[in-house]
Amino acid sequence: MSTFPVAITGLGSYLPEQVVTNEDFAQRLDTSDEWIRTRTGIRERHYAAPDEATSDLATAAGRSALKDAGLTADDVDVIIVATTTPDHPVPATAPIVAARLGRTCTAFDLNAACSGFVYGLQVGAGMAAGGSTVLLIGAETLTRYVDPDDRSIAVLFGDGAGAVVLQRDDAATIGPFDLGSDGSELEILWMRAGGSREPFDPIAHAEASSRMSMRGGDVYRHAVTRMTSSSQIVLEAAGITIDDIDLMVGHQANLRILEAVGQRLGLPEDRCHVTVDRHGNTSAASIPLALDDARQQGLLDPGARLLLTAFGGGLTWGSCVLTWSGTVGGGQA
Ligand code: COA
């Protein structure tokens, strides 16, 4: 199982300015703050402005992570954007971000839905172990892909971006990782139309097939099962137990999912970091956003052992263990 002599040397995030509260939904849909909070833990989420696309959020988060690392864009060899909501079907969003940063370096997108950041961390850490300075960004504008009038799904998602800089450091370790997928049940969380199976059609675009659709109960059950078993796999591979984990930073889809995973793993509640209440589900952006939030709350001391775990459409899942590096934030010191 893969481990890499790599450190996160910079961390940054960007949340769009507009905040949409549960009360805002309650004013126009048949829902309530109480329903949303008790089922999901979400209180509010951020929405990208009409002129903001995924690359705008990604570029802002990327710049912030580079500044944090004390680097400039010229130092970056590889840009990976983990996203399921690219600016355009073609090309990828990463080259757009690279151009905005003034770079013509290696740049590509990675789509593993809400597990994209953990997938990107393994890919990026592998490249960083080989000597590249990697800017890994999770960025999403999922609110553009949900039907704003569908109460069962619109209330769940938010927009945002988070980024890390990955650099080789022989004193640091990222991993082990566990990444998995099961494509036999893709329809429990998907957008049916708009790809090669069912190409984009302006008439269909107005229909439900070109919006995200989800069987919430099935997603919930799979998420709890997969995030728990995947976490157990990386803990065992690392030769540690849940008692050795200082903070679990899981994909922020639903507070009840995080609590159920924590309970099954035997993790005390105060070691499970929660941002879903303020961010909603930001898919591939949720873990780096939560990492930045945890740091702002003083929860990421150098040497802290973290468990990252994610689940998303595909189905996909992924987990890893990492030790928070003392070199993070060198640019701001
Ligand atoms: N406000 C009020 N009622 C709502 C509602 C809302 N925003 N959304 C759905 N409902 C209704 C449903 O229509 C249903 O009504 P019905 O019984 O008359 O048909 C009722 O609430 C119960 O729906 P149900 O789906 O059983 O609720 P739930 O307790 O399972 O919670 C989710 C629904 C979506 C919150 C929950 O299943 C969930 O969080 N799943 C995981 C979603 C997720 O995290 N996805 C991303 C993973 S990466």
Coordinates of C-alpha atoms and ligand atoms in Angstrom, one line a residue:
M1 CA 0.0 0.0 0.0
S2 CA 1.4 3.4 -1.0
T3 CA 3.1 5.8 1.3
F4 CA 5.1 8.8 0.0
P5 CA 7.9 11.0 1.5
V6 CA 5.9 14.1 0.8
A7 CA 4.6 17.0 2.9
I8 CA 1.7 19.4 2.5
T9 CA 3.7 22.6 2.6
G10 CA 0.8 25.1 1.8
L11 CA -2.9 25.1 2.4
G12 CA -5.5 27.6 1.1
S13 CA -9.2 27.9 0.4
Y14 CA -11.8 30.1 -1.2
L15 CA -15.5 30.4 -0.4
P16 CA -17.8 32.6 -2.6
E17 CA -19.3 35.5 -0.8
Q18 CA -23.0 34.7 -1.1
V19 CA -24.3 32.7 1.8
V20 CA -27.6 30.8 1.4
T21 CA -29.3 29.8 4.7
N22 CA -31.9 27.1 5.3
E23 CA -34.4 29.9 6.0
D24 CA -33.7 31.2 2.4
F25 CA -34.8 27.8 1.1
A26 CA -37.8 27.6 3.5
Q27 CA -39.1 30.9 2.0
R28 CA -39.5 29.4 -1.5
L29 CA -39.7 25.6 -1.1
D30 CA -41.7 23.2 1.1
T31 CA -38.9 22.7 3.6
S32 CA -37.7 24.0 6.9
D33 CA -34.5 24.9 8.8
E34 CA -35.5 22.2 11.3
W35 CA -35.8 19.5 8.6
I36 CA -32.5 20.3 6.9
R37 CA -30.6 20.7 10.2
T38 CA -31.8 17.4 11.8
R39 CA -31.4 15.3 8.6
T40 CA -28.1 16.8 7.4
G41 CA -26.5 19.1 10.0
I42 CA -26.4 21.8 7.3
R43 CA -27.2 25.4 8.4
E44 CA -25.9 27.4 5.4
R45 CA -23.8 27.1 2.3
H46 CA -22.0 29.4 -0.1
Y47 CA -23.1 30.0 -3.7
A48 CA -20.8 31.1 -6.5
A49 CA -21.7 34.5 -8.0
P50 CA -23.2 34.4 -11.5
D51 CA -19.9 35.4 -13.1
E52 CA -17.9 32.8 -11.1
A53 CA -17.0 29.4 -12.5
T54 CA -15.1 26.5 -11.0
S55 CA -11.8 27.8 -12.4
D56 CA -12.3 31.1 -10.6
L57 CA -12.8 29.4 -7.2
A58 CA -9.9 27.1 -8.0
T59 CA -7.5 29.9 -8.9
A60 CA -8.3 31.8 -5.7
A61 CA -7.7 28.7 -3.5
G62 CA -4.5 27.9 -5.5
R63 CA -3.1 31.3 -5.0
S64 CA -3.8 31.2 -1.3
A65 CA -2.1 27.8 -0.9
L66 CA 1.0 29.0 -2.8
K67 CA 1.2 32.1 -0.7
D68 CA 0.9 30.0 2.4
A69 CA 3.8 27.8 1.2
G70 CA 5.9 30.9 0.4
L71 CA 6.0 30.0 -3.3
T72 CA 5.0 31.7 -6.5
A73 CA 3.3 30.1 -9.5
D74 CA 6.7 29.8 -11.2
D75 CA 7.7 27.2 -8.6
V76 CA 4.8 24.9 -9.6
D77 CA 5.4 21.9 -11.9
V78 CA 2.0 20.2 -11.8
I79 CA -1.5 21.5 -11.3
I80 CA -4.3 19.0 -10.6
V81 CA -7.9 20.1 -10.3
A82 CA -10.1 17.5 -8.6
T83 CA -13.6 18.4 -9.8
T84 CA -16.8 17.0 -11.0
T85 CA -18.1 20.4 -12.2
P86 CA -15.6 21.7 -14.7
D87 CA -15.9 25.0 -16.4
H88 CA -16.6 23.2 -19.8
P89 CA -17.0 19.6 -20.9
V90 CA -13.8 20.2 -22.9
P91 CA -11.1 21.2 -22.1
A92 CA -10.2 20.4 -18.5
T93 CA -10.3 23.1 -15.9
A94 CA -6.7 22.7 -14.7
P95 CA -5.1 24.3 -17.8
I96 CA -7.4 27.3 -17.4
V97 CA -6.2 27.6 -13.8
A98 CA -2.6 27.3 -14.9
A99 CA -3.0 30.0 -17.5
R100 CA -4.6 32.3 -14.9
L101 CA -1.5 31.7 -12.7
G102 CA 0.7 32.4 -15.7
R103 CA 1.9 28.9 -16.2
T104 CA 2.1 26.4 -19.1
C105 CA 3.0 23.5 -16.8
T106 CA 1.5 20.0 -16.6
A107 CA -2.2 20.5 -15.8
F108 CA -5.0 18.0 -15.7
D109 CA -8.4 17.3 -14.0
L110 CA -9.3 14.3 -12.0
N111 CA -12.9 13.3 -11.5
A112 CA -13.7 10.9 -8.7
A113 CA -16.7 12.9 -7.6
C114 CA -16.7 13.7 -3.8
S115 CA -13.7 11.4 -3.4
G116 CA -11.7 13.5 -5.8
F117 CA -9.4 15.2 -3.3
V118 CA -8.3 11.9 -1.7
Y119 CA -7.7 10.4 -5.2
G120 CA -5.8 13.6 -6.2
L121 CA -3.7 13.4 -3.0
Q122 CA -2.4 10.0 -4.0
V123 CA -1.7 11.0 -7.6
G124 CA -0.2 14.3 -6.5
A125 CA 1.9 12.7 -3.7
G126 CA 3.3 10.2 -6.2
M127 CA 4.4 13.0 -8.5
A128 CA 5.7 15.1 -5.7
A129 CA 7.7 12.1 -4.4
G130 CA 9.4 12.1 -7.9
G131 CA 10.5 15.7 -7.3
S132 CA 7.7 17.8 -8.7
T133 CA 6.0 20.7 -6.8
V134 CA 2.3 19.9 -7.1
L135 CA -0.6 22.2 -6.6
L136 CA -3.7 20.0 -5.9
I137 CA -7.0 21.9 -5.9
G138 CA -10.4 20.6 -5.1
A139 CA -13.0 23.0 -6.6
E140 CA -16.7 22.7 -7.3
T141 CA -19.8 24.6 -8.3
L142 CA -22.3 21.9 -7.7
T143 CA -25.1 24.4 -7.2
R144 CA -25.1 24.9 -11.0
Y145 CA -25.9 21.2 -11.5
V146 CA -28.8 20.8 -9.0
D147 CA -32.4 21.7 -9.7
P148 CA -32.8 24.7 -7.4
D149 CA -36.5 23.8 -7.0
D150 CA -35.9 20.1 -5.9
R151 CA -35.9 20.3 -2.1
S152 CA -34.5 16.8 -1.7
I153 CA -31.2 17.7 -3.3
A154 CA -30.9 21.6 -3.6
V155 CA -30.5 22.0 0.1
L156 CA -27.5 19.7 0.3
F157 CA -24.9 21.3 -1.9
G158 CA -22.6 24.4 -1.8
D159 CA -19.7 25.8 -3.8
G160 CA -16.1 26.3 -2.8
A161 CA -12.5 25.4 -3.4
G162 CA -9.5 24.2 -1.3
A163 CA -5.9 23.6 -2.3
V164 CA -2.7 22.1 -1.0
V165 CA 0.9 22.3 -2.2
L166 CA 2.7 19.0 -2.1
Q167 CA 6.5 18.7 -2.0
R168 CA 9.0 16.0 -1.4
D169 CA 10.2 15.9 2.2
D170 CA 12.1 12.8 3.4
A171 CA 11.0 13.5 7.0
A172 CA 7.3 13.5 6.1
T173 CA 4.8 10.8 5.2
I174 CA 1.5 10.8 3.3
G175 CA -0.3 7.5 3.3
P176 CA -1.1 4.7 3.3
F177 CA -4.0 5.1 1.0
D178 CA -7.0 3.0 0.1
L179 CA -8.9 4.0 -3.0
G180 CA -11.9 2.1 -4.4
S181 CA -14.8 2.2 -6.8
D182 CA -18.0 0.3 -7.7
G183 CA -19.5 1.4 -11.0
S184 CA -22.3 -1.1 -10.9
E185 CA -24.7 1.3 -9.1
L186 CA -23.9 4.6 -10.7
E187 CA -27.5 5.7 -10.8
I188 CA -27.8 6.1 -7.1
L189 CA -25.9 9.4 -7.5
W190 CA -25.5 10.8 -11.0
M191 CA -26.4 13.2 -13.8
R192 CA -27.6 11.0 -16.6
A193 CA -27.4 13.2 -19.6
G194 CA -24.7 15.4 -21.1
G195 CA -22.0 12.7 -21.8
S196 CA -21.3 10.3 -24.6
R197 CA -24.0 7.8 -23.5
E198 CA -26.7 10.4 -23.7
P199 CA -25.3 13.6 -25.3
F200 CA -26.3 17.0 -24.4
D201 CA -29.6 18.1 -26.0
P202 CA -31.2 21.5 -25.5
I203 CA -34.6 20.0 -25.0
A204 CA -33.4 17.4 -22.5
H205 CA -31.4 20.1 -20.7
A206 CA -34.6 21.4 -19.2
E207 CA -35.5 18.0 -17.9
A208 CA -34.4 16.1 -14.8
S209 CA -31.9 13.9 -16.7
S210 CA -29.5 16.8 -17.0
R211 CA -29.6 17.6 -13.3
M212 CA -28.0 15.7 -10.4
S213 CA -30.2 13.0 -9.1
M214 CA -29.8 10.8 -6.0
R215 CA -31.3 8.0 -4.0
G216 CA -30.4 9.6 -0.7
G217 CA -31.0 6.6 1.6
D218 CA -28.8 4.3 -0.6
V219 CA -26.1 6.9 -0.8
Y220 CA -26.2 7.3 3.0
R221 CA -25.8 3.6 3.7
H222 CA -23.0 3.1 1.1
A223 CA -21.2 6.2 2.4
V224 CA -21.2 5.0 6.0
T225 CA -20.1 1.4 5.1
R226 CA -17.4 2.4 2.6
M227 CA -15.9 5.3 4.6
T228 CA -15.7 3.1 7.7
S229 CA -14.1 0.0 6.0
S230 CA -11.8 2.1 3.9
S231 CA -10.6 4.0 7.1
Q232 CA -10.1 0.6 8.9
I233 CA -7.9 -0.5 5.9
V234 CA -5.6 2.5 6.1
L235 CA -5.3 2.4 9.9
E236 CA -4.4 -1.3 9.8
A237 CA -1.9 -0.7 6.9
A238 CA -0.3 2.1 8.9
G239 CA 0.0 -0.2 11.9
I240 CA -2.0 2.2 14.1
T241 CA -5.5 2.3 15.7
I242 CA -8.2 5.0 15.8
D243 CA -6.8 6.0 19.2
D244 CA -3.7 7.3 17.4
I245 CA -5.7 9.6 15.2
D246 CA -5.8 13.3 16.4
L247 CA -8.4 14.4 13.9
M248 CA -10.7 12.8 11.2
V249 CA -11.3 15.1 8.3
G250 CA -14.0 13.3 6.4
H251 CA -15.9 14.3 3.3
Q252 CA -18.5 16.8 4.5
A253 CA -21.7 15.5 2.9
N254 CA -23.9 15.0 6.0
L255 CA -23.3 15.3 9.7
R256 CA -25.1 12.1 10.4
I257 CA -22.8 10.2 8.0
L258 CA -19.7 11.6 9.7
E259 CA -21.1 10.8 13.2
A260 CA -22.0 7.2 12.1
V261 CA -18.5 6.6 10.6
G262 CA -16.9 8.1 13.8
Q263 CA -19.1 5.8 16.0
R264 CA -18.3 2.7 14.0
L265 CA -14.5 3.5 14.2
G266 CA -14.7 4.3 17.9
L267 CA -13.6 7.9 17.4
P268 CA -14.5 10.4 20.1
E269 CA -16.8 13.1 18.7
D270 CA -14.4 16.0 19.4
R271 CA -11.9 14.4 17.0
C272 CA -14.2 14.5 14.0
H273 CA -13.9 17.9 12.2
V274 CA -17.2 19.3 11.0
T275 CA -17.7 22.1 8.4
V276 CA -20.8 20.7 6.6
D277 CA -22.9 22.9 8.9
R278 CA -21.4 26.0 7.2
H279 CA -20.3 24.7 3.8
G280 CA -22.9 22.1 2.8
N281 CA -21.6 19.4 0.5
T282 CA -18.8 20.9 -1.7
S283 CA -17.8 17.5 -3.1
A284 CA -14.1 17.4 -4.0
A285 CA -13.5 20.7 -2.3
S286 CA -14.9 19.7 1.1
I287 CA -11.8 18.0 2.6
P288 CA -9.3 20.8 1.8
L289 CA -11.8 23.4 2.9
A290 CA -12.2 21.5 6.2
L291 CA -8.4 21.2 6.6
D292 CA -8.1 24.9 6.2
D293 CA -10.9 25.5 8.7
A294 CA -9.3 23.0 11.2
R295 CA -6.1 24.9 10.9
Q296 CA -7.8 28.3 11.5
Q297 CA -9.3 26.7 14.7
G298 CA -5.8 25.7 15.9
L299 CA -6.5 22.0 15.5
L300 CA -3.5 21.1 13.2
D301 CA -0.4 21.1 15.3
P302 CA 2.8 19.9 13.6
G303 CA 2.9 16.1 14.1
A304 CA -0.9 15.8 14.3
R305 CA -2.0 12.5 12.8
L306 CA -5.0 12.9 10.5
L307 CA -7.4 10.4 8.9
L308 CA -9.0 11.6 5.6
T309 CA -11.9 9.7 4.3
A310 CA -14.3 10.3 1.5
F311 CA -17.2 8.8 -0.5
G312 CA -18.9 10.0 -3.6
G313 CA -20.7 9.2 -6.9
G314 CA -19.2 6.5 -9.1
L315 CA -19.4 5.0 -6.6
T316 CA -16.0 6.0 -5.3
W317 CA -14.3 6.1 -1.9
G318 CA -10.9 6.7 -0.5
S319 CA -9.0 7.2 2.7
C320 CA -5.5 8.0 3.8
V321 CA -3.5 8.7 6.9
L322 CA -1.1 11.6 7.1
T323 CA 1.0 13.4 9.6
W324 CA 0.6 17.2 9.5
S325 CA 3.9 18.7 8.6
G326 CA 5.7 21.4 10.6
T327 CA 6.5 23.0 7.3
V328 CA 3.0 24.0 6.4
G329 CA 2.4 27.8 6.2
G330 CA 6.1 28.6 5.8
G331 CA 5.2 31.5 3.6
Q332 CA 3.2 33.2 6.3
A333 CA 5.7 32.7 9.1
Ligands
COA1 N1 -37.4 19.3 3.3 C1 -38.5 18.6 3.7 N2 -38.7 17.4 3.4 C2 -37.9 16.8 2.5 C3 -36.7 17.4 2.0 C4 -36.5 18.7 2.5 N3 -35.4 19.5 2.1 N4 -36.0 16.6 1.2 C5 -36.7 15.4 1.2 N5 -37.9 15.6 2.0 C6 -38.9 14.6 2.2 C7 -39.0 13.5 1.2 O1 -39.7 14.0 0.1 C8 -39.7 12.4 1.9 O2 -41.0 12.7 1.9 P1 -42.1 11.5 1.7 O3 -41.8 10.5 2.8 O4 -43.4 12.2 1.8 O5 -41.8 10.9 0.4 C9 -39.2 12.6 3.4 O6 -38.6 13.9 3.4 C10 -38.2 11.6 3.8 O7 -37.2 11.5 2.9 P2 -36.0 10.5 3.1 O8 -35.2 10.5 1.9 O9 -36.4 9.2 3.7 O10 -35.2 11.3 4.3 P3 -33.9 10.9 4.9 O11 -34.1 10.9 6.4 O12 -33.2 9.7 4.3 O13 -32.9 12.1 4.6 C11 -31.2 12.8 3.0 C12 -32.7 12.5 3.2 C13 -31.0 13.1 1.5 C14 -30.9 14.0 3.9 C15 -30.4 11.6 3.4 O14 -30.8 10.4 2.8 C16 -28.9 11.8 3.1 O15 -28.3 12.6 3.6 N6 -28.3 10.9 2.2 C17 -27.0 11.1 1.8 C18 -26.9 12.2 0.8 C19 -25.5 12.6 0.5 O16 -24.7 12.8 1.4 N7 -25.1 12.7 -0.8 C20 -23.8 13.0 -1.2 C21 -22.8 12.0 -0.9 S1 -21.3 12.4 -1.6

